[in-house]
mmCIF file of C-alpha atoms in Angstrom:
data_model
loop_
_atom_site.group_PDB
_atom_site.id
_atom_site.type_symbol
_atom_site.label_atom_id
_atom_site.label_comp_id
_atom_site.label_asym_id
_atom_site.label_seq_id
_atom_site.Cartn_x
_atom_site.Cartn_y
_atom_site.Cartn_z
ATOM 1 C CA UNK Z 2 83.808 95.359 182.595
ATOM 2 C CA UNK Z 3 83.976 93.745 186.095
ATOM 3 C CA UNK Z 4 87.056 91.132 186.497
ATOM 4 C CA UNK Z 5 84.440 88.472 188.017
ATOM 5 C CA UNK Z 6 81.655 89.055 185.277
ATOM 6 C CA UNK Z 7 81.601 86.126 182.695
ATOM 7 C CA UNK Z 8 82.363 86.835 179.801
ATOM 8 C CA UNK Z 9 79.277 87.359 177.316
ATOM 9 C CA UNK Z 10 79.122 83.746 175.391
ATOM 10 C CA UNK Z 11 80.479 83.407 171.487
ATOM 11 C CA UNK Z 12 77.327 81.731 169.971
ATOM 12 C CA UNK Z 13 74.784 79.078 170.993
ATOM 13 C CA UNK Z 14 76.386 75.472 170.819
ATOM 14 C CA UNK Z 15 74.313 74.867 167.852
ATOM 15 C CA UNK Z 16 76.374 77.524 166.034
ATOM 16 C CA UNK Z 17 79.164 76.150 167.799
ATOM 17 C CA UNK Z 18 78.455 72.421 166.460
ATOM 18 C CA UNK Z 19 78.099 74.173 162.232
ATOM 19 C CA UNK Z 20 81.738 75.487 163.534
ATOM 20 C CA UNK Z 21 83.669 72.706 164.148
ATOM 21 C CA UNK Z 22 81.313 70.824 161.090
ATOM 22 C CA UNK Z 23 82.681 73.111 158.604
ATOM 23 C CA UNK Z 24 86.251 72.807 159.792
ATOM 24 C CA UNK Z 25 85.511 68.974 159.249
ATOM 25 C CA UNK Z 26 84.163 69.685 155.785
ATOM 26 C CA UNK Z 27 87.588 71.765 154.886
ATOM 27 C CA UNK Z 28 89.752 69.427 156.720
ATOM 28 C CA UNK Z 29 88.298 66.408 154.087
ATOM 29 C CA UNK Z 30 88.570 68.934 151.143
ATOM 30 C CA UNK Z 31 92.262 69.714 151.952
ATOM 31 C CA UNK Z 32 93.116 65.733 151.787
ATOM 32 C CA UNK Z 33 90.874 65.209 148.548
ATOM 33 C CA UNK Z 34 92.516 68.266 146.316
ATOM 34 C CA UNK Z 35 96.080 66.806 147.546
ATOM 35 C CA UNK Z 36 94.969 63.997 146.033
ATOM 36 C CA UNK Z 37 93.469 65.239 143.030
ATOM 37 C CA UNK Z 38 96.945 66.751 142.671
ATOM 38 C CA UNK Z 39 99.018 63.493 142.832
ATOM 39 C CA UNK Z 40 96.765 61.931 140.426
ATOM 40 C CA UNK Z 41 96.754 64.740 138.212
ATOM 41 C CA UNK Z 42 93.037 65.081 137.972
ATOM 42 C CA UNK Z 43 91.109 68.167 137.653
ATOM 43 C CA UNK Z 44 90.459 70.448 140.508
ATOM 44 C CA UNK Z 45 87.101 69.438 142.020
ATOM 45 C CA UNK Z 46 87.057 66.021 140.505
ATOM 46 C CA UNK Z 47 87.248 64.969 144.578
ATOM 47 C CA UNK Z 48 87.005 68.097 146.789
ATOM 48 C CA UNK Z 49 83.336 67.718 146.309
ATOM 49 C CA UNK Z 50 82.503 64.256 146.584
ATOM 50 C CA UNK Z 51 79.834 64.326 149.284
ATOM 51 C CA UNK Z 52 77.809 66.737 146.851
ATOM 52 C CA UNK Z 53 77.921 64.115 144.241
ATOM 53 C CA UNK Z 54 74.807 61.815 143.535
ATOM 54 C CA UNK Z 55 75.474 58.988 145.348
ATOM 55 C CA UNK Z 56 76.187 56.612 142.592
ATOM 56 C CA UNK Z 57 78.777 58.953 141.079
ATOM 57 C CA UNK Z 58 80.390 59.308 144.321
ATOM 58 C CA UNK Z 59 80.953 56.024 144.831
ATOM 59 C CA UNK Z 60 82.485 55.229 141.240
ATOM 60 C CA UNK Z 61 84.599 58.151 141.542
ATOM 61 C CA UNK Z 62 86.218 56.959 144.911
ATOM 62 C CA UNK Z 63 86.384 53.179 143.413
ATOM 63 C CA UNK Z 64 88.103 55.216 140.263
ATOM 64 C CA UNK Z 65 90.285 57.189 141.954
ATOM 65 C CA UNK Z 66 91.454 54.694 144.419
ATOM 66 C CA UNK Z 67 92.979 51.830 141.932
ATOM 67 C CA UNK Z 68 95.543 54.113 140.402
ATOM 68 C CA UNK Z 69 96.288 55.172 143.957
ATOM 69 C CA UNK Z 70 96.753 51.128 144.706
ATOM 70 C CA UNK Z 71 98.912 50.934 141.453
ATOM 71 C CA UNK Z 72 101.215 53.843 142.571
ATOM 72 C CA UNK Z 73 101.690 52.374 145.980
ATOM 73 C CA UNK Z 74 102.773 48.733 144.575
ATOM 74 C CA UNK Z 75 105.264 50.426 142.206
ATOM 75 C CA UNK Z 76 106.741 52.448 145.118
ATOM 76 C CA UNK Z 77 106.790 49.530 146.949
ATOM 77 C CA UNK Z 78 108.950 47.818 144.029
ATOM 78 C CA UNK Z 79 110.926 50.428 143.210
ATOM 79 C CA UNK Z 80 112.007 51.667 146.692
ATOM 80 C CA UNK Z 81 111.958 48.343 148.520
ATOM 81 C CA UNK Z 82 114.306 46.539 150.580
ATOM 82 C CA UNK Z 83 115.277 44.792 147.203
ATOM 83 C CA UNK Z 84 115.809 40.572 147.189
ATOM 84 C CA UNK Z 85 117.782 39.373 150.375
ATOM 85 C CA UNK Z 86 117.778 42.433 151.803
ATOM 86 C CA UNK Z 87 119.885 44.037 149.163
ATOM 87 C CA UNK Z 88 118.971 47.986 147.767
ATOM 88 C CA UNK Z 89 117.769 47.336 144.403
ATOM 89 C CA UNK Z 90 119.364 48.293 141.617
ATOM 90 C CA UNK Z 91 116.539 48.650 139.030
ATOM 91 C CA UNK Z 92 113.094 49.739 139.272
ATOM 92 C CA UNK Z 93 110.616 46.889 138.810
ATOM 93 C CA UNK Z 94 108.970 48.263 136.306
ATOM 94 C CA UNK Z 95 107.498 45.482 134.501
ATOM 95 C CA UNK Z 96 106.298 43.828 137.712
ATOM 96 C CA UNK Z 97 104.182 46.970 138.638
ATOM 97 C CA UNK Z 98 102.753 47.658 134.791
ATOM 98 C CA UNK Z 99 101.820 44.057 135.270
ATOM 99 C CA UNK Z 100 99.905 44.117 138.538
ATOM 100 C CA UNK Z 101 98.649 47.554 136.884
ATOM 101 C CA UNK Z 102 97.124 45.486 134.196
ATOM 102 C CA UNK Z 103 96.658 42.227 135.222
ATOM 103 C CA UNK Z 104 95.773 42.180 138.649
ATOM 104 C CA UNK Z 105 92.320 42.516 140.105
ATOM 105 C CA UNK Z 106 91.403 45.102 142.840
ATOM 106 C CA UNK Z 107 90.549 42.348 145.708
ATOM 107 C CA UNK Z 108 91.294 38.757 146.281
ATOM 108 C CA UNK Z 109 94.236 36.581 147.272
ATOM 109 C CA UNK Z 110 96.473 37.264 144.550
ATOM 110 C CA UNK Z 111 95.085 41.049 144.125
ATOM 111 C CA UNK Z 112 96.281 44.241 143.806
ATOM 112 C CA UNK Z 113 95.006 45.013 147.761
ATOM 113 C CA UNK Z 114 96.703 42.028 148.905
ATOM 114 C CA UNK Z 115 99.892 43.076 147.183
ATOM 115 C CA UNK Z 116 100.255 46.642 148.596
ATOM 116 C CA UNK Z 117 99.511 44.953 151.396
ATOM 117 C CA UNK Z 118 102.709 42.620 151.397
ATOM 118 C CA UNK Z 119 104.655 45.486 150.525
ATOM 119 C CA UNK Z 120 104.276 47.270 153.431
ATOM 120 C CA UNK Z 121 102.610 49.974 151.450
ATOM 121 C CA UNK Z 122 98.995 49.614 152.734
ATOM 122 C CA UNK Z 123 97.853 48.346 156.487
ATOM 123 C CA UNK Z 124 94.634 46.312 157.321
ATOM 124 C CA UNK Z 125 92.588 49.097 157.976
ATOM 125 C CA UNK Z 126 93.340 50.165 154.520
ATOM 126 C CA UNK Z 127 92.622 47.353 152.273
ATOM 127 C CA UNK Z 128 88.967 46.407 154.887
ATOM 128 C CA UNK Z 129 87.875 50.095 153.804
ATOM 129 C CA UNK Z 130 88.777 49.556 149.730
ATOM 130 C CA UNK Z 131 87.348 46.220 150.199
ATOM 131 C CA UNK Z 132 84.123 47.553 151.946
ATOM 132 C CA UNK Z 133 83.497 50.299 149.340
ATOM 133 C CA UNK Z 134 84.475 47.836 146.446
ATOM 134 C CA UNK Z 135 81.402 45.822 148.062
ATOM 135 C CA UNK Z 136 79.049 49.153 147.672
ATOM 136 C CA UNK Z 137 80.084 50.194 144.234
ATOM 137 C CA UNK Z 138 79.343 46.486 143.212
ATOM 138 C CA UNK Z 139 75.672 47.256 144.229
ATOM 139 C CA UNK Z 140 75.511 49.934 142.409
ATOM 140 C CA UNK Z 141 77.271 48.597 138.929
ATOM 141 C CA UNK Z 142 75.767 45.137 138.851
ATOM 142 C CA UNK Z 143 71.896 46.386 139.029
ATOM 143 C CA UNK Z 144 71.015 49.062 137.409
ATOM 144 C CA UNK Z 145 67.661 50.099 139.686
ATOM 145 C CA UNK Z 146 70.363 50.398 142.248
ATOM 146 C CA UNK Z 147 72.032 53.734 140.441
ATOM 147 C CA UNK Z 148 69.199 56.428 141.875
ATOM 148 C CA UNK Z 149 69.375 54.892 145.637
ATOM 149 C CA UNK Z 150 70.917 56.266 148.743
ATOM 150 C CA UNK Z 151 74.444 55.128 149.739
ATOM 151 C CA UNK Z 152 73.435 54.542 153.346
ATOM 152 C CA UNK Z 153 70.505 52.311 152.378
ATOM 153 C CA UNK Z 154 72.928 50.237 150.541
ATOM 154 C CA UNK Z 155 74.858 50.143 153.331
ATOM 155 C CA UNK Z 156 72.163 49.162 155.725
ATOM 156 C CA UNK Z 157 71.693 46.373 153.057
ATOM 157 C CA UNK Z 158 75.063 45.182 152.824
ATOM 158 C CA UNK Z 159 75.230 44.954 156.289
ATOM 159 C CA UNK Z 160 72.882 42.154 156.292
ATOM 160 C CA UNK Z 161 75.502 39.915 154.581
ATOM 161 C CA UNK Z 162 78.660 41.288 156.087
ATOM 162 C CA UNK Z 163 77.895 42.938 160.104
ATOM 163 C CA UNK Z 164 81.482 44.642 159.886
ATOM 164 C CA UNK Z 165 80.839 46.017 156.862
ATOM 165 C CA UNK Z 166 80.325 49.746 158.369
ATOM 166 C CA UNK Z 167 83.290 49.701 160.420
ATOM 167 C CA UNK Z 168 85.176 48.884 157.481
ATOM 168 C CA UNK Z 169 83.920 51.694 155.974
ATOM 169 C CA UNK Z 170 84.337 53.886 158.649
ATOM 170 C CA UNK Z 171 87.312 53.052 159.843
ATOM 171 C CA UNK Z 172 87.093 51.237 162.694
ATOM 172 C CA UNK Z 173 84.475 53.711 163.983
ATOM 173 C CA UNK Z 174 80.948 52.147 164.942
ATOM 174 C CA UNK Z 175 78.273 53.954 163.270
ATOM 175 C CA UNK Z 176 74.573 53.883 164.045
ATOM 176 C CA UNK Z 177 72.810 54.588 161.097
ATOM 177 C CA UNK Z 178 69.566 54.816 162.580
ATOM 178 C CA UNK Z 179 67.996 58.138 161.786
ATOM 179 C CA UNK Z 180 71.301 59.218 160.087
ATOM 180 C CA UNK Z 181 70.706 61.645 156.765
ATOM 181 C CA UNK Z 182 71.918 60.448 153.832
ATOM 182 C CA UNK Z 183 73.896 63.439 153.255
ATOM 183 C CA UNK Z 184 75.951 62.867 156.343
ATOM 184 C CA UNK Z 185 76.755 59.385 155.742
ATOM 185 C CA UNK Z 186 78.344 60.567 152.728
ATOM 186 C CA UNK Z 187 80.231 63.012 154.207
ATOM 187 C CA UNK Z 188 81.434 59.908 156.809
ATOM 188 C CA UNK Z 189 82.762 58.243 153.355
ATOM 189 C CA UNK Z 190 84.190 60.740 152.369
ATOM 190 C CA UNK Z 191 86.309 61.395 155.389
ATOM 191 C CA UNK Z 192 87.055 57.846 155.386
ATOM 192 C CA UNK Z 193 89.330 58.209 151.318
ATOM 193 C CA UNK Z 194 90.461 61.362 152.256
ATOM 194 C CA UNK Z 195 91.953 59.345 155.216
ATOM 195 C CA UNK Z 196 92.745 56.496 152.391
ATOM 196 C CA UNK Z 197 94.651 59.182 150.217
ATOM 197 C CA UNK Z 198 96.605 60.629 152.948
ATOM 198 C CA UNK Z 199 97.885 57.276 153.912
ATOM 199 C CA UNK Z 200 98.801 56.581 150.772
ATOM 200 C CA UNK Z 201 100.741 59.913 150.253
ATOM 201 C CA UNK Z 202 102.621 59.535 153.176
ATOM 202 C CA UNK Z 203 103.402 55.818 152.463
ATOM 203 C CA UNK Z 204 104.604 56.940 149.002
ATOM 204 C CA UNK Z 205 107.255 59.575 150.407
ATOM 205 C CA UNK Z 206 108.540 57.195 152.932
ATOM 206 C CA UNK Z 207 108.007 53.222 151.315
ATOM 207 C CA UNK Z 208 108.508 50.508 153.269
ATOM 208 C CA UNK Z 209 107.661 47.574 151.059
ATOM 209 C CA UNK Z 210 110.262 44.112 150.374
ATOM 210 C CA UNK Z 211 110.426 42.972 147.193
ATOM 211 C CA UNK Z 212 110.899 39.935 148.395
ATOM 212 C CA UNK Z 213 108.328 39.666 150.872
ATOM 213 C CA UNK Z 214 105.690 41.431 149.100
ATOM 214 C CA UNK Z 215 105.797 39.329 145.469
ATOM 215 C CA UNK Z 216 106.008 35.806 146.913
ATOM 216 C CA UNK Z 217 103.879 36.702 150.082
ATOM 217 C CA UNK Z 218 100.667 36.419 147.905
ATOM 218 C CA UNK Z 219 100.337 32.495 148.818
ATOM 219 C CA UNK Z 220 101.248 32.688 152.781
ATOM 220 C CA UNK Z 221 98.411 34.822 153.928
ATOM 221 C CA UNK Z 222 95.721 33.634 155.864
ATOM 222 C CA UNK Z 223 92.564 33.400 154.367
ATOM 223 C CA UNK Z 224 90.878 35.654 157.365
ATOM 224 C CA UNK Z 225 93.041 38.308 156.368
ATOM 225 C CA UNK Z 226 92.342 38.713 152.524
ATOM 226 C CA UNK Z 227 89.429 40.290 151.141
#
């Protein structure tokens, strides 16, 4: 072949576009079974989530993300900065079963708000749990709900909360008009395989204060808690 003829194109950009798609698709899959492996959960109980009905998908993410919360405040404990700055001694065991148990998801004094003081989860974090939280409450608190579409929910939602979407998404601004279904799904599900990897990464490297993150609960701003 000639030096100066081009070279003969590798595919069409729409075959191009189903490329880089499916390397999305595995890159979301990857994060999801590491995931399913820290919470010791059955292969595919994740990896799959944006072929799940809707509803399911959305319990499933609510379901799999508390534990993950509840692992992050007892890392946060156990491998803080300890009281006054001082390594602690003792894992703070009790404290975490408690939270575990006691604690709801979202609020003030909540589980969310708690990772948050422990340096274990940022604000991006805690506005997507808090966003989906919002969803699966659709879903669980009327029951015609369970055979709709997550993104008309989400179109819904956004009536009472405008942010909502970006909360979902991560700080990304979606347009949902004309979106399929199917890839708004496959946006939430990018958006807890992000969730999980944060986590994991916060969990092999804590940062949380004992100190801080216990009797922080009362000194937030109001703004800032879901």
């Amino acid at each position: 072949m000639d030096k100066d003829t081009p070279a003969a194109p590798t595919g069409t950009e729409e075959e191009d576009q189903a490329a880089k798609f499916r390397m999305f698709i595995a890159e979301i899959q990857q994060k999801l079974e590491a995931g399913e492996k820290r919470l010791q959960i059955p292969n595919g109980t994740l990896s799959d989530l944006h072929r799940e009905p809707d509803y399911i998908m959305v319990i499933k993410i609510i379901a799999a993300l508390e534990p993950t919360v509840n692992d992050l405040i007892a890392g946060g404990l156990s491998k803080g900065g300890g009281l006054g700055g001082v390594p602690n001694k003792i894992t703070f065991a009790p404290v975490a079963d408690f939270a575990a148990d006691r604690l709801q998801l979202s609020g003030r004094a909540g589980k969310l708000e708690l990772a948050y003081r422990l340096g274990m989860l940022d604000n991006e974090d805690i506005a997507f749990a808090g966003a989906v939280s919002a969803i699966r409450n659709r879903y669980a608190h009327n029951i015609t709900n369970a055979s709709r579409q997550f993104i008309d929910l989400v179109r819904e939602a956004t009536k009472n909360d405008a942010n909502l979407a970006k909360k979902l998404f991560y700080g990304i601004d979606v347009n949902f008009d004309g979106m399929p279904n199917g890839f708004a799904k496959v946006l939430l599900a990018s958006s807890f395989s992000r969730f999980l990897e944060s986590a994991e990464m916060r969990l092999q490297v804590p940062k949380g204060e004992f100190l801080g993150g216990l009797l922080g609960l009362a000194g937030r701003d109001e703004d800032q808690a879901i």
